[in-house]
Amino acid sequence: MIIISVILFVVISIFSVIKILSIEHPTSTSKFLADDALEVDIPKSGLKGKSIIVVGGGISGLSAAKYLLEAGAKVTLLEKRQIVGGNNDPYLKDGKHYATTVIVTLPCQQPHYLNLCREYGIEQTPHNFVDLEGQIILQDKALSLKMGSGGWSFFKYIFKQCTIKEIIDGICIMFLFYYQFRLQPESKKSIKNVLGNRLTNSSVFTHVFMPWIGINTWCRFDDISSQPAHIFGAFIYEYALKITIRKKDYKKYENGWCVLDGRLIHKLEENLLQNNNYTQKLNTSVIGAFKDNNKISVQLDNDTKLDCDKILFATQPFQALPLIKNIGSKSLINELKKWPKMDCYVILHRDLSQIKNMPWIHQTHMNKTTNKYYITNTIKPIMSDIVFDCTITFVYNTINYEDFIKNQIDESKIIKIYEPKLPIFTLDNSVNRNKIWNFIDNECQDVYWTQACRSGIQYHNNAILNSKRVVKCLINNELSK
Ligand SMILES: Cc1cc2nc3c(=O)[nH]c(=O)nc-3n(C[C@H](O)[C@H](O)[C@H](O)COP(=O)(O)OP(=O)(O)OC[C@H]3O[C@@H](n4cnc5c(N)ncnc54)[C@H](O)[C@@H]3O)c2cc1C
């Protein structure tokens, strides 16, 4: 007991001293995130008479369309599915808004998302799993925790339930990530590189950090040698423990986990459709983009060609790559090649055998075919103000999904399965990103690209931020001609 108290005291003192002295590297991830939180001043003119095609109707494409219209452009948005919303996949039932793959947001740390919601009068709804105990399964025992309870309370829970070895390993891991997040220039080191073999194989990392943090940075066990440590660290210190709070003028509950449903998507679409300069074509897939004699056009899957002055692709990197190969700048094409694709599985079900009556549970399972660990996250969310009548489990990779279906869930209780794709973070694509994207955007003339993954962790907030940055650059490039 005395040893643990001394260790805790020393660690908390070190953390406090670092925080008080604000020893922060000028290009650390925490500084990057602070910059990302600043409002982007987008010119409100400069595109009058320009016709711009936006490809992709996710949150990136919709928000980009909004800012392009505000600068005077004529915008045509092309979306291959029958609804807009992309990976949010929103739907409206009995007057209530739902999203199918995304579920949570931390509004005060997602300032661009929060500001846009405020602009449309959308109030944040606190999640019902906040303040209720959920569990992380630590090999042979369950570690009970409250979601969003903050750093101090988190330590109290750990202190009560873990062995000394687990606590020491956990503290070392926390410290190493803190170092990468705040004291290092945006880290070029992978998770494995920073933690070393012993800590990456420790039960605290495999059974607590991976299912708790890895699931939120879309990190699979296969990625720990390639996912940058600063991305993982950013989630711990910016989101999970809320040590770095970006937006100050928030309401109390906006500094906690809130519901992310389809309201913002639906409001954006509703407002765009009221603008005479906006055209939206659903069920319309772009299959190519061309430039002939200074004329830019996109080729649609229905044998139609649409001409325009500029194209803004707002799709995932691997979706954009084949479309821009004839027309995009070299540096943009090279950058998009750096983003591998991941298969995600979002399983809506009523098998409560593992989650029981808890609001959430994070788990590490052993894949019986590969003998490797994989993580799942099971949540009973609320969408809008109503209780969602089933449970959601997130699994990544087809081989793990197959194992989960075979060995971990009662298949007869599955209601629906969604299969979104996601670009994954690597050391190649997630270091120095703001500098790289600034350079690429400035180089673009006719064809631009944006998507949530461009900056750090890929949430709705990042999608909106990047749309603002790209639209601003597009306008400035136009004005400087
Ligand atoms: C499992 C999972 C859970 C998540 N949880 C959260 C969460 O809790 N909170 C959060 O903030 N974020 C979450 N996210 C991330 C969030 O979904 C994304 O950040 C966001 O939806 C990305 O929006 P986007 O517009 O950048 O891209 P996308 O949503 O991928 O939109 C791209 C759009 O382009 C369209 N398109 C593609 N190719 C073409 C083409 N050739 N022609 C026409 N249209 C095309 C697609 O149909 C799609 O609509 C989650 C993602 C996943 C996969």
PDB file of N, CA and C in Angstrom, residues 71 90 109 114 150 297 403:
ATOM      1  N   ALA A  71     -18.941  31.393 -50.314  1.00  0.00           N
ATOM      2  CA  ALA A  71     -17.976  32.230 -51.045  1.00  0.00           C
ATOM      3  C   ALA A  71     -18.472  32.533 -52.450  1.00  0.00           C
ATOM      4  N   PRO A  90     -26.665   8.266 -41.556  1.00  0.00           N
ATOM      5  CA  PRO A  90     -27.762   8.691 -40.685  1.00  0.00           C
ATOM      6  C   PRO A  90     -29.139   8.280 -41.198  1.00  0.00           C
ATOM      7  N   GLN A 109     -14.055  19.203 -27.028  1.00  0.00           N
ATOM      8  CA  GLN A 109     -12.790  18.933 -27.697  1.00  0.00           C
ATOM      9  C   GLN A 109     -12.965  18.798 -29.212  1.00  0.00           C
ATOM     10  N   LEU A 114     -18.785  21.412 -32.754  1.00  0.00           N
ATOM     11  CA  LEU A 114     -19.674  22.090 -31.804  1.00  0.00           C
ATOM     12  C   LEU A 114     -20.171  23.426 -32.369  1.00  0.00           C
ATOM     13  N   GLY A 150     -12.703  11.305 -15.751  1.00  0.00           N
ATOM     14  CA  GLY A 150     -11.564  12.199 -15.526  1.00  0.00           C
ATOM     15  C   GLY A 150     -10.378  11.459 -14.937  1.00  0.00           C
ATOM     16  N   SER A 297     -13.803  17.985 -66.197  1.00  0.00           N
ATOM     17  CA  SER A 297     -15.097  17.292 -66.139  1.00  0.00           C
ATOM     18  C   SER A 297     -14.994  16.017 -65.312  1.00  0.00           C
ATOM     19  N   ASP A 403     -14.118 -14.702 -36.530  1.00  0.00           N
ATOM     20  CA  ASP A 403     -13.900 -15.371 -35.243  1.00  0.00           C
ATOM     21  C   ASP A 403     -14.961 -14.930 -34.234  1.00  0.00           C
TER      22      ASP A 403
END
